[in-house]
Short mmCIF file of C-alpha atoms in Angstrom, two decimals:
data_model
loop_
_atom_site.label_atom_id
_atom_site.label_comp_id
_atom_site.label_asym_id
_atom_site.label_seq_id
_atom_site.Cartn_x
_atom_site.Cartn_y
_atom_site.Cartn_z
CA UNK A 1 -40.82 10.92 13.04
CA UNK A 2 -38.62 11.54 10.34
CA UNK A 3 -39.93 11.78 6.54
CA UNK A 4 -38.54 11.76 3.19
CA UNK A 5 -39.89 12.47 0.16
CA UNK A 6 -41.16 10.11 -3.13
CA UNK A 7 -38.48 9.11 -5.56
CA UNK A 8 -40.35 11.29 -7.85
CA UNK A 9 -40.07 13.86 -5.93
CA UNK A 10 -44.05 14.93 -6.53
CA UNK A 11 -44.66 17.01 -3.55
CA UNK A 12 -45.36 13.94 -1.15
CA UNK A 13 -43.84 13.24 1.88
CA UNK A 14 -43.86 10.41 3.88
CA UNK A 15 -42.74 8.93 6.99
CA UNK A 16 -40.28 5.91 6.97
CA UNK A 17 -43.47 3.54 8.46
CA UNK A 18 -45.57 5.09 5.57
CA UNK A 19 -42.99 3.78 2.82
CA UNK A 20 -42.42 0.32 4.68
CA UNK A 21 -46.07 -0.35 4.63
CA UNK A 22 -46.52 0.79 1.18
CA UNK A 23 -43.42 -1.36 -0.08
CA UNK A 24 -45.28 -4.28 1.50
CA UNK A 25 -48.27 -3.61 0.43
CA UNK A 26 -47.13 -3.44 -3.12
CA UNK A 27 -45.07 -6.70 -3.18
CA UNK A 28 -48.05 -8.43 -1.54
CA UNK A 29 -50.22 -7.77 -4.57
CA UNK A 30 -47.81 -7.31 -7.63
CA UNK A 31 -45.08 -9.61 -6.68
CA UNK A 32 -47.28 -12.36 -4.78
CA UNK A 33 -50.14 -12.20 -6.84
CA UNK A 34 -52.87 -11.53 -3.12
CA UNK A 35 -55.80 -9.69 -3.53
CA UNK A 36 -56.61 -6.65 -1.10
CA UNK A 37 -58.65 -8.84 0.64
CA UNK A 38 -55.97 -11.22 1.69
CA UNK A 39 -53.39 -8.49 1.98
CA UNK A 40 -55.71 -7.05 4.31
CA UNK A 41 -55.89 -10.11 6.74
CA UNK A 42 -52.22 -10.58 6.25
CA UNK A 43 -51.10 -6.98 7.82
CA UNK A 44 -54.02 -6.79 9.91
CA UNK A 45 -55.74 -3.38 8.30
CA UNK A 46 -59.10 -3.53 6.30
CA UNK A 47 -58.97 -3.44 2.18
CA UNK A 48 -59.72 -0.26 2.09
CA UNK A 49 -56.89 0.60 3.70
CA UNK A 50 -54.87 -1.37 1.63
CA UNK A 51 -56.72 0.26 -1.66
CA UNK A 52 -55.32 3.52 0.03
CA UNK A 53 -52.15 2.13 0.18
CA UNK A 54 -51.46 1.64 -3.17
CA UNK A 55 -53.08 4.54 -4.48
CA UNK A 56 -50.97 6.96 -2.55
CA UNK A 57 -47.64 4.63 -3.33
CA UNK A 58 -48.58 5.35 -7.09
CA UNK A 59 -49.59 8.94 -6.64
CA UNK A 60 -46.37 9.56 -5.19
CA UNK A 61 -44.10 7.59 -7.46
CA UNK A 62 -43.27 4.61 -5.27
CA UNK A 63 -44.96 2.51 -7.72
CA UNK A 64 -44.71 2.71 -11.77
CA UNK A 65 -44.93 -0.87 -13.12
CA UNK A 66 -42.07 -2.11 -10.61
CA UNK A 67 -42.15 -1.41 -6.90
CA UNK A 68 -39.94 2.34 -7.10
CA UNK A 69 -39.03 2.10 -3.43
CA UNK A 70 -35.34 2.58 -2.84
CA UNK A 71 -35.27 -0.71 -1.12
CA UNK A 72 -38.09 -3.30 -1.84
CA UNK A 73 -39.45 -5.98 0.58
CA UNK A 74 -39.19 -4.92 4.96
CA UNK A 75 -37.21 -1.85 4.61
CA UNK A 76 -35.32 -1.34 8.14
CA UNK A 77 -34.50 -5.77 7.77
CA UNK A 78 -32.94 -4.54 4.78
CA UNK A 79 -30.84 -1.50 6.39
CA UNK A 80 -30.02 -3.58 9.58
CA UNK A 81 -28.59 -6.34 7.32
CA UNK A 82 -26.13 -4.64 5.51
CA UNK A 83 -24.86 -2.53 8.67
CA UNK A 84 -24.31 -5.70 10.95
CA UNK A 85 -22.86 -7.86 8.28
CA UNK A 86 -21.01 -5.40 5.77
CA UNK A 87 -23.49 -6.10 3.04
CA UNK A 88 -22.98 -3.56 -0.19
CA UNK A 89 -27.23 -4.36 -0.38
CA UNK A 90 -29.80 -6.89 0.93
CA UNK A 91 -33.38 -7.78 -0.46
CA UNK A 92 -35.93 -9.02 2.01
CA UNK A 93 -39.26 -10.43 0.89
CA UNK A 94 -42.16 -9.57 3.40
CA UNK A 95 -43.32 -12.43 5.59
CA UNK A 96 -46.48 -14.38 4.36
CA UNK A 97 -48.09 -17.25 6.10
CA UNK A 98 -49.05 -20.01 3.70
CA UNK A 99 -46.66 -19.02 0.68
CA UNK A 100 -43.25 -21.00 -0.09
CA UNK A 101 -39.77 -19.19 0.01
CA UNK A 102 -38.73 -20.83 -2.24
CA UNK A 103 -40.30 -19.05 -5.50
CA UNK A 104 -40.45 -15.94 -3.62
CA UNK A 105 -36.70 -15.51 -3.33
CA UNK A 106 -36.00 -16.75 -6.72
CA UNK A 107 -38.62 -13.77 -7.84
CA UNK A 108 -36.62 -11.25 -5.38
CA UNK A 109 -33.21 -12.23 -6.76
CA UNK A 110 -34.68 -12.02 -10.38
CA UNK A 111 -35.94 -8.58 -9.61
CA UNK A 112 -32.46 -7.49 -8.17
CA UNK A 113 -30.82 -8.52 -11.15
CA UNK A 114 -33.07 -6.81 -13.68
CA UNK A 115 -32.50 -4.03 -12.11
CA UNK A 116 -28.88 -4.18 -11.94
CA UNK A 117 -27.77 -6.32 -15.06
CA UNK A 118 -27.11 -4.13 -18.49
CA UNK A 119 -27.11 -5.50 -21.85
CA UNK A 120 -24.21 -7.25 -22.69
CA UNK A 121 -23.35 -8.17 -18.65
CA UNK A 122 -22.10 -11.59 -18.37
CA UNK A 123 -23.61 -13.08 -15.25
CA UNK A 124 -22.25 -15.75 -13.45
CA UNK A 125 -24.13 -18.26 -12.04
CA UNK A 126 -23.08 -21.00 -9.20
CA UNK A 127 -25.60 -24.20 -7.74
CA UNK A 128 -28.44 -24.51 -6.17
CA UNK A 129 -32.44 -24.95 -6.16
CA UNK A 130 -32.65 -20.87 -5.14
CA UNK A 131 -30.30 -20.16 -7.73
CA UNK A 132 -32.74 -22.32 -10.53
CA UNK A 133 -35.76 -21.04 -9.30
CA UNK A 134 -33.95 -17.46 -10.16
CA UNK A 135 -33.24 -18.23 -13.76
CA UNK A 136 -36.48 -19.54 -14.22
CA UNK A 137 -38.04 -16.30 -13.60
CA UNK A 138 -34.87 -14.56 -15.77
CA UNK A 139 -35.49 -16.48 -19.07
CA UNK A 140 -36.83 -14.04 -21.20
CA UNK A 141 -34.48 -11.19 -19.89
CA UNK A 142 -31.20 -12.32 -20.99
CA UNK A 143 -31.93 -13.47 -24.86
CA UNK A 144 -33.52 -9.88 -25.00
CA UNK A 145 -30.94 -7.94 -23.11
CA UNK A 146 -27.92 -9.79 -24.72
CA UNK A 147 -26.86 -11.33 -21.36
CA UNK A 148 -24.49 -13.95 -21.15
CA UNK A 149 -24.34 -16.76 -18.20
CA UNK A 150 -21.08 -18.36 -16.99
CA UNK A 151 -21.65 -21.49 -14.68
CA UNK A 152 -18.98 -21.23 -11.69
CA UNK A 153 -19.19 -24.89 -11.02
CA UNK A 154 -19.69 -28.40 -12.78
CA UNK A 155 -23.18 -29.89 -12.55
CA UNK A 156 -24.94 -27.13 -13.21
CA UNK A 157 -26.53 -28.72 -16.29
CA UNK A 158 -28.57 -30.87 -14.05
CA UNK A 159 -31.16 -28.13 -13.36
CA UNK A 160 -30.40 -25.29 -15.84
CA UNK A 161 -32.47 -27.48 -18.93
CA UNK A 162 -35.28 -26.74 -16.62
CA UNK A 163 -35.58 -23.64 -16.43
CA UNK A 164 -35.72 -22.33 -20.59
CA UNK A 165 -32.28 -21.38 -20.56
CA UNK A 166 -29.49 -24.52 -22.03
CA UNK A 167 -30.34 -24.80 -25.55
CA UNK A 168 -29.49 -23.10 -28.85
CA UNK A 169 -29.00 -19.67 -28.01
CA UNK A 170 -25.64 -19.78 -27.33
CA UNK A 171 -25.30 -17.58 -24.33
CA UNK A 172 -25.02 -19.94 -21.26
CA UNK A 173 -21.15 -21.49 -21.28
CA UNK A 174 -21.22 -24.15 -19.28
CA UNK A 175 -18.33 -26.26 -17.53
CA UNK A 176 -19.32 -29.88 -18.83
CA UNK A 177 -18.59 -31.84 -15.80
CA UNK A 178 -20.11 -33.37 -12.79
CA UNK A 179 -19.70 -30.87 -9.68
CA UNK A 180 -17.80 -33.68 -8.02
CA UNK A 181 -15.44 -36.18 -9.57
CA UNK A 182 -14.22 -39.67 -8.41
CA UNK A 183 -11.02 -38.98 -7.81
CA UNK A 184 -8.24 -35.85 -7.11
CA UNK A 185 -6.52 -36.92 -10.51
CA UNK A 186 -9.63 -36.61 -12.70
CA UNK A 187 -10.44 -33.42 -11.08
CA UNK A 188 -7.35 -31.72 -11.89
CA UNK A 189 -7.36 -33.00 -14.88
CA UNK A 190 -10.72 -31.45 -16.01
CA UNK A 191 -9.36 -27.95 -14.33
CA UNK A 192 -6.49 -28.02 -16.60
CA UNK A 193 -8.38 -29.41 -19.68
CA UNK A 194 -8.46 -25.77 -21.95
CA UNK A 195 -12.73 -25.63 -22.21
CA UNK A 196 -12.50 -26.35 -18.79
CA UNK A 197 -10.47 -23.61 -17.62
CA UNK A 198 -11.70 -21.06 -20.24
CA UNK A 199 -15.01 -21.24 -18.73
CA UNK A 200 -13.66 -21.12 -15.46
CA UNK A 201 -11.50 -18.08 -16.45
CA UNK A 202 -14.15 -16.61 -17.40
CA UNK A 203 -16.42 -16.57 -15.02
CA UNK A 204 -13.84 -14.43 -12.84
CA UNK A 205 -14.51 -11.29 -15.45
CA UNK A 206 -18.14 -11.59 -14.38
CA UNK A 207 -19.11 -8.25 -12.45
CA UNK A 208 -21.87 -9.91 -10.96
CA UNK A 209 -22.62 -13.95 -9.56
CA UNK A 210 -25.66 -15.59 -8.13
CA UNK A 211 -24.99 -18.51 -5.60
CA UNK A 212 -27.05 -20.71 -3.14
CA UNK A 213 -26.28 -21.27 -0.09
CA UNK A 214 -25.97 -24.80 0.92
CA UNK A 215 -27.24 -26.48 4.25
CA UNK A 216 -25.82 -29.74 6.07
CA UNK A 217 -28.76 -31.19 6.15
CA UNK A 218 -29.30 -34.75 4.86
CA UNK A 219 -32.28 -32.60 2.67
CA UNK A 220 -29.44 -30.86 0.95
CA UNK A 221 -29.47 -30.03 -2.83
CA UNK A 222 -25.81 -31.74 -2.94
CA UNK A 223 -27.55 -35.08 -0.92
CA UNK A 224 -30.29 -34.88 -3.58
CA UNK A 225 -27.89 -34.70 -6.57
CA UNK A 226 -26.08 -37.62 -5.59
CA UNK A 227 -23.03 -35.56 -5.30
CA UNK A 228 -22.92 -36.63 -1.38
CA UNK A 229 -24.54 -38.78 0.90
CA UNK A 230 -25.99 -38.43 4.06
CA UNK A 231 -23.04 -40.19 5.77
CA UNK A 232 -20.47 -37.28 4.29
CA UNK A 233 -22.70 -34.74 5.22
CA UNK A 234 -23.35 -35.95 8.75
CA UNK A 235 -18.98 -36.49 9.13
CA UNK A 236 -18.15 -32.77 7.73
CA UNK A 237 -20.71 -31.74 10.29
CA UNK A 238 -19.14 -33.17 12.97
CA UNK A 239 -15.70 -31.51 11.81
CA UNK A 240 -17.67 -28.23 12.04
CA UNK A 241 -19.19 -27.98 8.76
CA UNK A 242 -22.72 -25.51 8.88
CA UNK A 243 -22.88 -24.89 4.64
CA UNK A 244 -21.24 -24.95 1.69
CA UNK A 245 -20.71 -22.76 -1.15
CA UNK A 246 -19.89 -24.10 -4.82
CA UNK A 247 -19.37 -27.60 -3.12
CA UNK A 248 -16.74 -26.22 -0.63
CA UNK A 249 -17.81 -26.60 2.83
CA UNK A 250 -17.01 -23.92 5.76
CA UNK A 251 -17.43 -23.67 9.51
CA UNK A 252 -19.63 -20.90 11.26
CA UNK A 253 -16.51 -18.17 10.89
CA UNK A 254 -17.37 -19.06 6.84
CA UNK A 255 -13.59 -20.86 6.65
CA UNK A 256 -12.81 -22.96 4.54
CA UNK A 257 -12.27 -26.89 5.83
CA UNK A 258 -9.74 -28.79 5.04
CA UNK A 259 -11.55 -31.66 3.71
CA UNK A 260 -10.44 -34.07 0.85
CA UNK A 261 -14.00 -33.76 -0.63
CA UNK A 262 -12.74 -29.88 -1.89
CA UNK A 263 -10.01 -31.94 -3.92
CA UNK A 264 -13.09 -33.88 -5.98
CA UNK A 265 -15.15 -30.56 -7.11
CA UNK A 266 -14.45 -28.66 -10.07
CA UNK A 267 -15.64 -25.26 -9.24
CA UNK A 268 -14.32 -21.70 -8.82
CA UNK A 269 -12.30 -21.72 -5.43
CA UNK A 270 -13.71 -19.32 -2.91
CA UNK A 271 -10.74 -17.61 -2.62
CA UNK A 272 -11.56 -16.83 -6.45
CA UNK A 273 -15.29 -16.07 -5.60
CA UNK A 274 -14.32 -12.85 -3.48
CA UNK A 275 -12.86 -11.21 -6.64
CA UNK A 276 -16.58 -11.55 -8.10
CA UNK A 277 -17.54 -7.63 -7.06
CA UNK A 278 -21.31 -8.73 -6.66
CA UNK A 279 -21.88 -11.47 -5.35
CA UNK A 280 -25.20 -11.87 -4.52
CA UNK A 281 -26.47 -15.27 -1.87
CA UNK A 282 -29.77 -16.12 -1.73
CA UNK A 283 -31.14 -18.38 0.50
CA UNK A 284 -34.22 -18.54 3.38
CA UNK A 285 -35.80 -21.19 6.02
CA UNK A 286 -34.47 -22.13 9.54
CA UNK A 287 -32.64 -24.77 8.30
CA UNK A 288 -30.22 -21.96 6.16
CA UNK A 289 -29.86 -19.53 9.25
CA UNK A 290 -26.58 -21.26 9.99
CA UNK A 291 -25.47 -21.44 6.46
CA UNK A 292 -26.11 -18.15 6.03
CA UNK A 293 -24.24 -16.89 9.09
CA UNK A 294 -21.25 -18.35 7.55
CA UNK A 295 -21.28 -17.24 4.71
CA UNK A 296 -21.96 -13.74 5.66
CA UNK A 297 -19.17 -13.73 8.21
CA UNK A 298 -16.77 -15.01 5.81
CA UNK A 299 -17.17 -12.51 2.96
CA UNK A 300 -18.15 -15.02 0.96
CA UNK A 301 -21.06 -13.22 -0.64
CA UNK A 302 -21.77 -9.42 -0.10
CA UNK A 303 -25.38 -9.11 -1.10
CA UNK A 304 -27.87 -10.98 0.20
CA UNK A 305 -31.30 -12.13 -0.92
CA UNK A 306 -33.64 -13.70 1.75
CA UNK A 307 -37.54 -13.44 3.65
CA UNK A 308 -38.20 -11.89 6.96
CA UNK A 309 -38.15 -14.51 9.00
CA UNK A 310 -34.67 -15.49 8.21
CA UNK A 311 -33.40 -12.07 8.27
CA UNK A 312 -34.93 -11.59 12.16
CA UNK A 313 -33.02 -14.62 13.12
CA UNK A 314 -29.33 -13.60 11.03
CA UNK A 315 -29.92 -10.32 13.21
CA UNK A 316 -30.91 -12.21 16.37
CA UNK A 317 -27.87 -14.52 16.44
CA UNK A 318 -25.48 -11.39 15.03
#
């Protein structure tokens, strides 16, 4: 078995399963909050191995106040990720029966871009519950660290007040229109109007963006919104729809449709998104595998945030 040494470099060295059950050991209790107790039952050892656990991850520099692994969450998910899809980096939260994805994915993504955001970074920022549930975590960071947001679509104002972040500071530039319009007219008419298209413009010098990754089911954010109905979502299904991405919906090879819905939405095209150089999905659940296969085979995000689970079944359909 092969071994590698602490990123501290103390003297320890540890085999690959050693670090992997460290790393989960350490995201159970700092990231999810579980006592040893119930980290215990979870991986099937007793607490004290767990206590052991931890100890030796801090004695040998895996954990300071962050987890210090090179890759958080299921290491070897992580690794098999980005080699079958192309991925520049993937985050994968450890399985846990009886805790929602949801917040755990928004706390992975948030601890991604911590780590990777500098002061003065302008991040941009596209729709979606995961994507929320993210910047809810972020709040404090970006006031402190001088980070700016840029919104890559309209209607992002409908979730961002709750989450700390629209208000008086100044550094969230939003687009100030619906995601979807009535008509083709009006929406090229707010992509040409010169807020509009600043904040669009801008959004393209971002180095980094954060998007969800939208399902076709008739539980989708969009359906939720109001910004389509069930009926729409059922007929781009049936013309080979599996997600969307800043409103635009593509088929399992992540291409683009041609449908006259993409005419309504003021939003960054994809087309645009790929000159993002970070562009970081996040996303879990069954219902998202598709989505997410999509997405990933159409380059339409190269980092990818997301629990066990969905990772074994992206790797299983690969």
């Amino acid at each position: 078995m092969s071994q590698v040494s602490t990123p501290q470099d103390n003297g320890f060295l540890l085999d690959a399963e050693e670090v992997e059950q460290i790393s989960r050991a350490a995201w159970y209790y700092y990231n999810d909050g579980l006592t040893q107790n119930q980290i215990a039952d979870l991986v099937g050892v007793s607490r004290i191995k767990v206590s052991r656990l931890l100890e030796k991850g801090r004695q040998a520099g895996l954990i300071e106040l962050r987890i210090n692994s090179p890759h958080e969450g299921s290491l070897g998910l992580q690794e098999e990720l980005v080699s079958a899809f192309g991925l520049t980096q993937a985050r994968v939260v450890p399985q846990a029966e009886g805790l929602a994805a949801g917040p755990r994915i928004g706390r992975a993504a948030a601890s991604l871009l911590t780590q990777g955001l500098c002061p003065n970074d302008l991040l941009a920022i596209g729709w979606g519950e995961a994507v929320s549930t993210t910047l809810r975590y972020m709040a404090p960071v970006f006031p402190q660290n001088n980070i700016s947001l840029v919104s890559l679509t309209g209607g992002v104002s409908a979730y961002i007040g709750n989450t700390g972040l629209y208000g008086p500071q100044g550094f969230a530039h939003l687009i100030p229109t619906p995601l979807r319009v009535s008509s083709t007219e009006l929406a090229e008419m707010l992509r040409l109007e010169p807020y509009v298209r600043n904040v669009l413009d801008m959004a393209l010098t971002a180095k980094t963006a954060l998007i969800g990754v939208g399902s076709v089911a008739r539980s989708a954010t969009l359906v939720r919104y109001g910004y389509c109905t069930g009926a729409e979502i059922e007929l781009f299904t049936r013309r080979g729809a599996v997600g969307d991405v800043l409103g635009y919906f593509y088929d399992r090879d992540g291409q683009i449709l041609d449908l006259d819905v993409h005419r309504h939405v003021v939003a960054v095209t994809p087309d645009d998104l790929r000159q993002i150089p970070s562009v970081i999905g996040a996303a879990a659940g069954p219902e998202k595998v598709e989505a997410i296969l999509g997405l990933l085979r159409g380059r339409l995000a190269n980092i990818l945030v997301t629990d066990e689970p969905t990772a074994r079944e992206l790797l299983r359909r690969k």
